[in-house]
């Protein structure tokens, strides 16, 4: 991960291991980017709203009916169960909800993989990036050096 942290001029900020995995990393990154103090309850509400508002967009990806999507998103957000089809959609739903691109850097045996998640339902896209790191199943925020105190 040193190559990524050095090239992006970021520090790896570990988040609590609470089984939500993705949300604490995004919340930390969002707080650093916007200089706010939002907990991930804010994200949970934004994700629920986005998944309900644009339900037809997401159900086509998971091959499930819309009621099932609501249940799966609820399980992810409130029961921290992520091992299902909607769990894989959470980064996309989050990107759409926040109208922000999310770059996910993951470590692989053959090097670093960068996944770019862009808002697919554009409204007012914010060009500032949210940077997160994935190691196995744990996400951490990548914080710009100038933001570290």
PDB file of C-alpha atoms in Angstrom, residues 69-128:
ATOM      1  CA  UNK A  69     -33.996  -4.996  -2.626  1.00  0.00           C
ATOM      2  CA  UNK A  70     -35.481  -3.028   0.278  1.00  0.00           C
ATOM      3  CA  UNK A  71     -35.009  -6.034   2.553  1.00  0.00           C
ATOM      4  CA  UNK A  72     -31.395  -6.619   1.445  1.00  0.00           C
ATOM      5  CA  UNK A  73     -30.427  -2.951   1.851  1.00  0.00           C
ATOM      6  CA  UNK A  74     -32.084  -2.966   5.273  1.00  0.00           C
ATOM      7  CA  UNK A  75     -30.108  -6.103   6.238  1.00  0.00           C
ATOM      8  CA  UNK A  76     -26.890  -4.424   5.129  1.00  0.00           C
ATOM      9  CA  UNK A  77     -27.538  -1.154   6.935  1.00  0.00           C
ATOM     10  CA  UNK A  78     -29.219  -2.332  10.125  1.00  0.00           C
ATOM     11  CA  UNK A  79     -28.062  -5.922  10.607  1.00  0.00           C
ATOM     12  CA  UNK A  80     -24.610  -5.476   9.031  1.00  0.00           C
ATOM     13  CA  UNK A  81     -25.155  -8.454   6.737  1.00  0.00           C
ATOM     14  CA  UNK A  82     -23.259  -7.753   3.549  1.00  0.00           C
ATOM     15  CA  UNK A  83     -22.831 -11.166   1.945  1.00  0.00           C
ATOM     16  CA  UNK A  84     -25.641 -10.851  -0.608  1.00  0.00           C
ATOM     17  CA  UNK A  85     -26.282  -9.222  -3.981  1.00  0.00           C
ATOM     18  CA  UNK A  86     -27.258  -5.805  -2.592  1.00  0.00           C
ATOM     19  CA  UNK A  87     -24.064  -5.715  -0.498  1.00  0.00           C
ATOM     20  CA  UNK A  88     -22.078  -5.514  -3.729  1.00  0.00           C
ATOM     21  CA  UNK A  89     -24.195  -2.560  -4.855  1.00  0.00           C
ATOM     22  CA  UNK A  90     -23.622  -0.453  -1.735  1.00  0.00           C
ATOM     23  CA  UNK A  91     -20.605   1.443  -3.190  1.00  0.00           C
ATOM     24  CA  UNK A  92     -22.651   2.346  -6.297  1.00  0.00           C
ATOM     25  CA  UNK A  93     -25.711   3.313  -4.259  1.00  0.00           C
ATOM     26  CA  UNK A  94     -23.455   5.412  -1.991  1.00  0.00           C
ATOM     27  CA  UNK A  95     -21.812   7.156  -4.941  1.00  0.00           C
ATOM     28  CA  UNK A  96     -25.226   7.980  -6.392  1.00  0.00           C
ATOM     29  CA  UNK A  97     -26.584   9.125  -3.010  1.00  0.00           C
ATOM     30  CA  UNK A  98     -23.636  11.449  -2.357  1.00  0.00           C
ATOM     31  CA  UNK A  99     -23.134  12.413  -6.014  1.00  0.00           C
ATOM     32  CA  UNK A 100     -19.415  11.780  -5.514  1.00  0.00           C
ATOM     33  CA  UNK A 101     -16.995   9.440  -7.256  1.00  0.00           C
ATOM     34  CA  UNK A 102     -15.480   6.819  -4.965  1.00  0.00           C
ATOM     35  CA  UNK A 103     -12.071   5.319  -5.716  1.00  0.00           C
ATOM     36  CA  UNK A 104     -11.449   1.979  -4.042  1.00  0.00           C
ATOM     37  CA  UNK A 105      -7.870   0.743  -3.856  1.00  0.00           C
ATOM     38  CA  UNK A 106      -7.564  -2.952  -3.048  1.00  0.00           C
ATOM     39  CA  UNK A 107      -4.510  -5.072  -2.456  1.00  0.00           C
ATOM     40  CA  UNK A 108      -4.174  -8.165  -4.602  1.00  0.00           C
ATOM     41  CA  UNK A 109      -1.480 -10.791  -4.929  1.00  0.00           C
ATOM     42  CA  UNK A 110      -0.542  -9.240  -8.275  1.00  0.00           C
ATOM     43  CA  UNK A 111      -0.516  -5.643  -7.023  1.00  0.00           C
ATOM     44  CA  UNK A 112      -2.915  -2.787  -6.333  1.00  0.00           C
ATOM     45  CA  UNK A 113      -6.291  -2.641  -8.070  1.00  0.00           C
ATOM     46  CA  UNK A 114      -8.163   0.641  -8.448  1.00  0.00           C
ATOM     47  CA  UNK A 115     -11.938   0.520  -8.853  1.00  0.00           C
ATOM     48  CA  UNK A 116     -13.673   3.755  -9.768  1.00  0.00           C
ATOM     49  CA  UNK A 117     -17.326   4.061  -8.782  1.00  0.00           C
ATOM     50  CA  UNK A 118     -18.973   7.018 -10.532  1.00  0.00           C
ATOM     51  CA  UNK A 119     -22.470   8.338  -9.883  1.00  0.00           C
ATOM     52  CA  UNK A 120     -24.624   6.639 -12.529  1.00  0.00           C
ATOM     53  CA  UNK A 121     -27.719   8.685 -11.805  1.00  0.00           C
ATOM     54  CA  UNK A 122     -26.290  12.198 -12.177  1.00  0.00           C
ATOM     55  CA  UNK A 123     -27.973  15.113 -10.507  1.00  0.00           C
ATOM     56  CA  UNK A 124     -25.320  17.515  -9.261  1.00  0.00           C
ATOM     57  CA  UNK A 125     -22.057  15.572  -9.283  1.00  0.00           C
ATOM     58  CA  UNK A 126     -19.405  16.781  -6.870  1.00  0.00           C
ATOM     59  CA  UNK A 127     -16.009  16.231  -8.494  1.00  0.00           C
ATOM     60  CA  UNK A 128     -14.180  15.786  -5.185  1.00  0.00           C
TER      61      UNK A 128
END
